[in-house]
Short mmCIF file of C-alpha atoms in Angstrom, two decimals:
data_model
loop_
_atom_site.label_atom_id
_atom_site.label_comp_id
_atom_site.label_asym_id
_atom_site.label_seq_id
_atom_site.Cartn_x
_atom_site.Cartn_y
_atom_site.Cartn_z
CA UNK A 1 0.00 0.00 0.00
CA UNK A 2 2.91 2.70 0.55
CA UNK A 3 5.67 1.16 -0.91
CA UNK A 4 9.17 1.14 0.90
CA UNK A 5 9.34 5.09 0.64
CA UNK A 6 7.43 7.88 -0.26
CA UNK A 7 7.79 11.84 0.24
CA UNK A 8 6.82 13.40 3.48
CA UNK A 9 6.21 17.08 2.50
CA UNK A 10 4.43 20.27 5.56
CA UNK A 11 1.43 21.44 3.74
CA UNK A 12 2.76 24.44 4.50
CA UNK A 13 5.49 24.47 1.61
CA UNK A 14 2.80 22.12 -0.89
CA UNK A 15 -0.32 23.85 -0.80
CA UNK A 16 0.38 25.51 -3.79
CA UNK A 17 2.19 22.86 -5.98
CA UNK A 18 -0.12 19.69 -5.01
CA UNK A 19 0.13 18.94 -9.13
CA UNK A 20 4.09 18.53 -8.44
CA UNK A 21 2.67 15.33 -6.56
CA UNK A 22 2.03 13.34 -9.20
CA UNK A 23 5.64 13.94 -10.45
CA UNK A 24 6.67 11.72 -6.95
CA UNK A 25 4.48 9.45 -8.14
CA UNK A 26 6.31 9.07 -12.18
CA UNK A 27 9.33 8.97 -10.24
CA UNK A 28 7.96 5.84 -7.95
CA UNK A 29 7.27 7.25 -4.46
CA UNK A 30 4.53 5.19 -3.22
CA UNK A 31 3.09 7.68 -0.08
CA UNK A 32 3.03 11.38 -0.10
CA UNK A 33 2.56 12.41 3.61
CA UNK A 34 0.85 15.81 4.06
CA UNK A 35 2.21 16.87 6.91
CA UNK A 36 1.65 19.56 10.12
CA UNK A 37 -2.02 18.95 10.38
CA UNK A 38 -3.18 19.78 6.51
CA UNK A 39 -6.55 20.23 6.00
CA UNK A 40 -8.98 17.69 4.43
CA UNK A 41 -8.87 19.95 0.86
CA UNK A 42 -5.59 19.49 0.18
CA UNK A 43 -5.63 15.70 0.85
CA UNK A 44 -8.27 15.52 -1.56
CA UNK A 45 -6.59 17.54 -4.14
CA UNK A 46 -3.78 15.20 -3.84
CA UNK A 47 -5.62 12.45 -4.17
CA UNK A 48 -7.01 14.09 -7.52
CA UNK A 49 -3.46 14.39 -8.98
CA UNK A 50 -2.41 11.02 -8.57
CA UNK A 51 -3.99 7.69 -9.71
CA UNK A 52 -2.23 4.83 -7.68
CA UNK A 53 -0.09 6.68 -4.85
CA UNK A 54 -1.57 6.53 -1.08
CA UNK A 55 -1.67 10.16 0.09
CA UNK A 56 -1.76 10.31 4.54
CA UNK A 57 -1.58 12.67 6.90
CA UNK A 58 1.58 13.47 8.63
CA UNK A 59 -0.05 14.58 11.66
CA UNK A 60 -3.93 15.43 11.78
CA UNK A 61 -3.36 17.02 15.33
CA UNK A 62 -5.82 15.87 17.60
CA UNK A 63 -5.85 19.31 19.59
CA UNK A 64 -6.95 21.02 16.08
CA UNK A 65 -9.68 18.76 14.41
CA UNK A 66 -12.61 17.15 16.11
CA UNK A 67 -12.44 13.43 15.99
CA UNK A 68 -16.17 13.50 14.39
CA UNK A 69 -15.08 15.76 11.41
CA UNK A 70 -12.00 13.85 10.14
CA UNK A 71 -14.35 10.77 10.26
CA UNK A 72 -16.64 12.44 8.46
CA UNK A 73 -14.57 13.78 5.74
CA UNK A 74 -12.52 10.08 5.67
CA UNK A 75 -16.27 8.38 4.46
CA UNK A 76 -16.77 10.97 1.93
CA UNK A 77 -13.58 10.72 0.44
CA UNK A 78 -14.12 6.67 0.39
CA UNK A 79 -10.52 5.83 -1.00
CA UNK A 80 -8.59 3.42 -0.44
CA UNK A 81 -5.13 5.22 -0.68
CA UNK A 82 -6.26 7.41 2.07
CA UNK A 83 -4.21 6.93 5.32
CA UNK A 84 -5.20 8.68 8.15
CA UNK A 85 -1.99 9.50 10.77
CA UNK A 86 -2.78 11.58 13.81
CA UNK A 87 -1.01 12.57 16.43
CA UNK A 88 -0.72 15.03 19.90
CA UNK A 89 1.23 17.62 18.65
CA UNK A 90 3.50 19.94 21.24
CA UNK A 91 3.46 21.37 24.31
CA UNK A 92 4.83 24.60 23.47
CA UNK A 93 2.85 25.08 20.32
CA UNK A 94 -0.91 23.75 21.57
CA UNK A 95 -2.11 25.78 23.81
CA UNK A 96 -4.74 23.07 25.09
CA UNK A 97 -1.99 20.86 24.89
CA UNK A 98 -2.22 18.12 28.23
CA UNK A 99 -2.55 14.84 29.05
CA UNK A 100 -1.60 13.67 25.52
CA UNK A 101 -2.06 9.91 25.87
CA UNK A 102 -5.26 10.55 27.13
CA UNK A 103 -6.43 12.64 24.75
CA UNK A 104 -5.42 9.88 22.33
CA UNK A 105 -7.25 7.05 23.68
CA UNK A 106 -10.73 9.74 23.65
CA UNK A 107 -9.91 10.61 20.36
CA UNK A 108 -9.23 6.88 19.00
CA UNK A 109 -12.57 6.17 20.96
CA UNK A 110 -14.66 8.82 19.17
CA UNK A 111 -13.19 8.15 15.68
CA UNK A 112 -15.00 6.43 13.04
CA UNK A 113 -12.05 5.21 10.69
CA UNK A 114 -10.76 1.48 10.35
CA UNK A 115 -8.08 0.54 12.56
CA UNK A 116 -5.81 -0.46 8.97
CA UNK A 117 -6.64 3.34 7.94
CA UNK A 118 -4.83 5.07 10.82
CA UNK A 119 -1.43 5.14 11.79
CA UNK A 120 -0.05 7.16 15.62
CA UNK A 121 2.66 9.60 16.15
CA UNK A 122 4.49 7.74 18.31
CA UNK A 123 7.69 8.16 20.05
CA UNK A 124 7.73 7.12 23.46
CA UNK A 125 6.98 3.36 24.37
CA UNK A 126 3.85 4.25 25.89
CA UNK A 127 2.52 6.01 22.48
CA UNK A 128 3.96 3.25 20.62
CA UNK A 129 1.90 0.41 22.70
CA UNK A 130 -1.00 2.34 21.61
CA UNK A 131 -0.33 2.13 18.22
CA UNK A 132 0.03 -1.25 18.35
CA UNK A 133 -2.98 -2.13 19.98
CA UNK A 134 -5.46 0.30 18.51
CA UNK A 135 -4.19 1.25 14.63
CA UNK A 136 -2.34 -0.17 12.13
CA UNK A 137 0.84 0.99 13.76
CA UNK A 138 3.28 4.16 13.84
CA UNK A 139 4.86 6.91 11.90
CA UNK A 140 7.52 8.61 14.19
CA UNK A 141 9.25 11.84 13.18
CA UNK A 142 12.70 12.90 13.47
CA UNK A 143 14.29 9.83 14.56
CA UNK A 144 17.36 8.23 14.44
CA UNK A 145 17.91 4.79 13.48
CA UNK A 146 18.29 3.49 16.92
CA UNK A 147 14.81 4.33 17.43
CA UNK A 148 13.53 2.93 14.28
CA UNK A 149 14.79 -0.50 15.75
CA UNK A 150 13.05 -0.24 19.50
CA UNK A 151 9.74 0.54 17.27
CA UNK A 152 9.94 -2.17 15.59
CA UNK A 153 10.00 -4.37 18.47
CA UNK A 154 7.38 -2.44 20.64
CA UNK A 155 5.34 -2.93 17.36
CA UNK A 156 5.29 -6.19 16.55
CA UNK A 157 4.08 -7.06 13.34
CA UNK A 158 2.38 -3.62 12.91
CA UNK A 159 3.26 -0.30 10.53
CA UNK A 160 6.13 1.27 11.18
CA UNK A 161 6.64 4.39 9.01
CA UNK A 162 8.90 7.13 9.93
CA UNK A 163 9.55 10.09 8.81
CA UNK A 164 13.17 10.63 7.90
CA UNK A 165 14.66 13.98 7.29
CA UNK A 166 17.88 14.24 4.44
CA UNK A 167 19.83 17.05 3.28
CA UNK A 168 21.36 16.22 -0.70
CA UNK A 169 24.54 17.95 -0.51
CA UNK A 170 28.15 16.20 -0.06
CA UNK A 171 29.89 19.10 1.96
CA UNK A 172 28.85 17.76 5.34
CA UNK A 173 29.43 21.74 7.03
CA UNK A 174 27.05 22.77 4.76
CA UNK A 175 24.52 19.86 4.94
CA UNK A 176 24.60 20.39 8.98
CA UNK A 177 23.71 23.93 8.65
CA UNK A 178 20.67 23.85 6.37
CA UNK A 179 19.32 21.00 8.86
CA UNK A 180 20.52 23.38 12.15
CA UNK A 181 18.31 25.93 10.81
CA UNK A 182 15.25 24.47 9.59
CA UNK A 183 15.08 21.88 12.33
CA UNK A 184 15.86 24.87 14.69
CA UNK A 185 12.02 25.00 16.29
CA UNK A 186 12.07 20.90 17.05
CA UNK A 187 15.00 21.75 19.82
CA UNK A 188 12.70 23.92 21.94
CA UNK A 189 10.16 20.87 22.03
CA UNK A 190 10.13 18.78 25.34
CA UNK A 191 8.48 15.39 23.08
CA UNK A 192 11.49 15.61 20.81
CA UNK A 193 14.15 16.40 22.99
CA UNK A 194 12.90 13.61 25.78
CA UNK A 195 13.19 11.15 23.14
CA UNK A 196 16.42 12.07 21.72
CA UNK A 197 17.83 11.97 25.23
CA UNK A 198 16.52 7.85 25.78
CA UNK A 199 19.02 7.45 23.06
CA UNK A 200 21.73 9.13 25.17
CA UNK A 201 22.48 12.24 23.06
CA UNK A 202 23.15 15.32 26.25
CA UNK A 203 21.62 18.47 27.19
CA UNK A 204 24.44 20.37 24.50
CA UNK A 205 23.43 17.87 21.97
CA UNK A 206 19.53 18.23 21.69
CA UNK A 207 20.45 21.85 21.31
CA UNK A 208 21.46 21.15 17.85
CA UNK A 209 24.98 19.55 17.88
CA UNK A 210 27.02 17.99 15.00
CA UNK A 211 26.21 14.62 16.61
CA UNK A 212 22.42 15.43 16.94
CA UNK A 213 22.67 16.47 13.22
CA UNK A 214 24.09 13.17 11.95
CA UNK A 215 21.95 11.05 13.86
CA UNK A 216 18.91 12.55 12.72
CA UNK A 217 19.61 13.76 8.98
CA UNK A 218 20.31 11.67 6.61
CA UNK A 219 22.99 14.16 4.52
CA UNK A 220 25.63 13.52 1.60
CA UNK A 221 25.62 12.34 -2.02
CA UNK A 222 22.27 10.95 -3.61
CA UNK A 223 24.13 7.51 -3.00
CA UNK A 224 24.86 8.35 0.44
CA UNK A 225 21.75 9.91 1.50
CA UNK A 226 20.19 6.41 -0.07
CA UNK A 227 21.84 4.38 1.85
CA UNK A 228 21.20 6.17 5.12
CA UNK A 229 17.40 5.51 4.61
CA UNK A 230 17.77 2.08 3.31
CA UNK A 231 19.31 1.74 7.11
CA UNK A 232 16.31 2.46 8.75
CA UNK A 233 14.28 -0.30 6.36
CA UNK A 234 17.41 -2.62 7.35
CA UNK A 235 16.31 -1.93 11.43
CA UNK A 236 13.00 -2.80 10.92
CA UNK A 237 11.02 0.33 8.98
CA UNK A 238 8.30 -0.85 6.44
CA UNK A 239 8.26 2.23 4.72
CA UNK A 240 10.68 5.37 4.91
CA UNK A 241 8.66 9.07 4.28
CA UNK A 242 11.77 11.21 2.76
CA UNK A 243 11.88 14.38 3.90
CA UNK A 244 14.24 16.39 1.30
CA UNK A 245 14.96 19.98 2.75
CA UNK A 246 17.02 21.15 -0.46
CA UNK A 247 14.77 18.93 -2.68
CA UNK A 248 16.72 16.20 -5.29
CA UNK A 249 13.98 13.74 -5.32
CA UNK A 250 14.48 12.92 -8.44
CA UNK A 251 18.17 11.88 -7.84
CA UNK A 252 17.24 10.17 -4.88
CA UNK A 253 14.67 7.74 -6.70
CA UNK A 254 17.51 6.76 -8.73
CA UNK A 255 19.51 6.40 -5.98
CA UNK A 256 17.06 4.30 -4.45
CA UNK A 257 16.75 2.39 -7.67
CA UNK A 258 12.59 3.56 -7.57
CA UNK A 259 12.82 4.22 -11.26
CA UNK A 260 13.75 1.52 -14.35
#
């Protein structure tokens, strides 16, 4: 249904070039993720553009959309390469943000999509569980590869998808700072930072150090940046949602060997 990877893109940056979709698709993406809680529209819109790639949401915060309203709008879309991924968002950016496992098993109770529809945010082993029991599994953000392996043991047999942020460009200085300053924001957040600490990386390190940087980013040639993902597939990922912040998709599906 996904494919091994697919494009995770902020709807922020897409809303405007959703046609550019269905070029990820030609190339042989199999998932375009929609990501920082993009309205219905645009899923739909993407959906429109492309004729055999599943389009999800890369979160649908559950702090921002009633439980009852994404159900409804997942029945009137009826397709089949809709995958719903939701999630609890931040601390520091929702301000009604608390309790967030709780507020996941309400909303999970209260939503009216099939368990092999929906995927969880999940980070912590707690989150993860949930996924496991209650959806078709998990699609964790900004991870490193360490983590992609715990998942896949807290998860069983279930989804794991992460997202998996890369950088095409061979001068590693250079690679480091274009992550450093886009990735700037996920420093200040407690869910990110409390993960990347289980995985031993220090106060001066989930402030944005060199370290942080290579653990997280996948950055270097087309061939290099390939075989960074194909890592996270090797520790247990089912499908890899590329992230490109200096774009080169199109070298990267050859890289990948996604195109004859």
């Amino acid at each position: 249904m996904l494919g091994t990877f697919g494009v995770w893109g902020s709807h922020y940056e897409w809303a405007g070039k959703i046609g550019e979709v269905a070029e990820l698709e030609a190339l042989g993406y199999g998932t375009f993720w929609i990501g920082a809680s993009p309205d219905i529209a645009l899923v739909e819109q993407a959906l429109n553009a492309t004729t055999s790639m599943t389009i999800a949401t890369g979160i649908t915060n559950v702090w921002q959309t009633e439980p009852e309203a994404i159900s409804a709008e997942f029945h009137r879309l009826a397709s089949d390469r809709f995958l719903l991924g939701v999630g609890a968002g931040h601390r520091q950016l929702d301000q009604a943000y608390e309790k967030p496992y709780d507020k996941l098993v309400s909303y999970l109770d209260r939503l009216d999509v099939p368990a092999d529809r929906l995927v969880l945010a999940a980070l912590g082993p707690k989150v993860l569980k949930l996924a496991a029991d209650r959806t078709a599994g998990a699609h964790p953000y900004l991870v490193p590869v360490e983590h992609t392996a715990e998942a896949r043991k807290a998860l069983g047999d279930k989804l794991l998808a992460p997202e998996v942020t890369v950088v095409v460009e061979e001068d590693p200085v250079a690679a480091r700072a274009i992550a450093r300053e886009q990735l700037a924001v996920y420093f200040t957040l407690t869910n990110y930072v409390n993960n990347w600490r289980r995985y031993g990386f220090t106060e001066e390190d989930v402030q944005g150090s060199d370290r942080l940087l290579d653990a997280l980013v996948a950055h270097g040639s087309p061939d290099q940046v390939a075989a960074k993902l194909q890592a996270h597939v090797d520790a247990g990922a089912d499908h890899v949602a590329v992230q490109s912040l200096n774009g080169h998709y199109a070298e990267l599906a050859g890289a990948l060997g996604l195109r004859e």
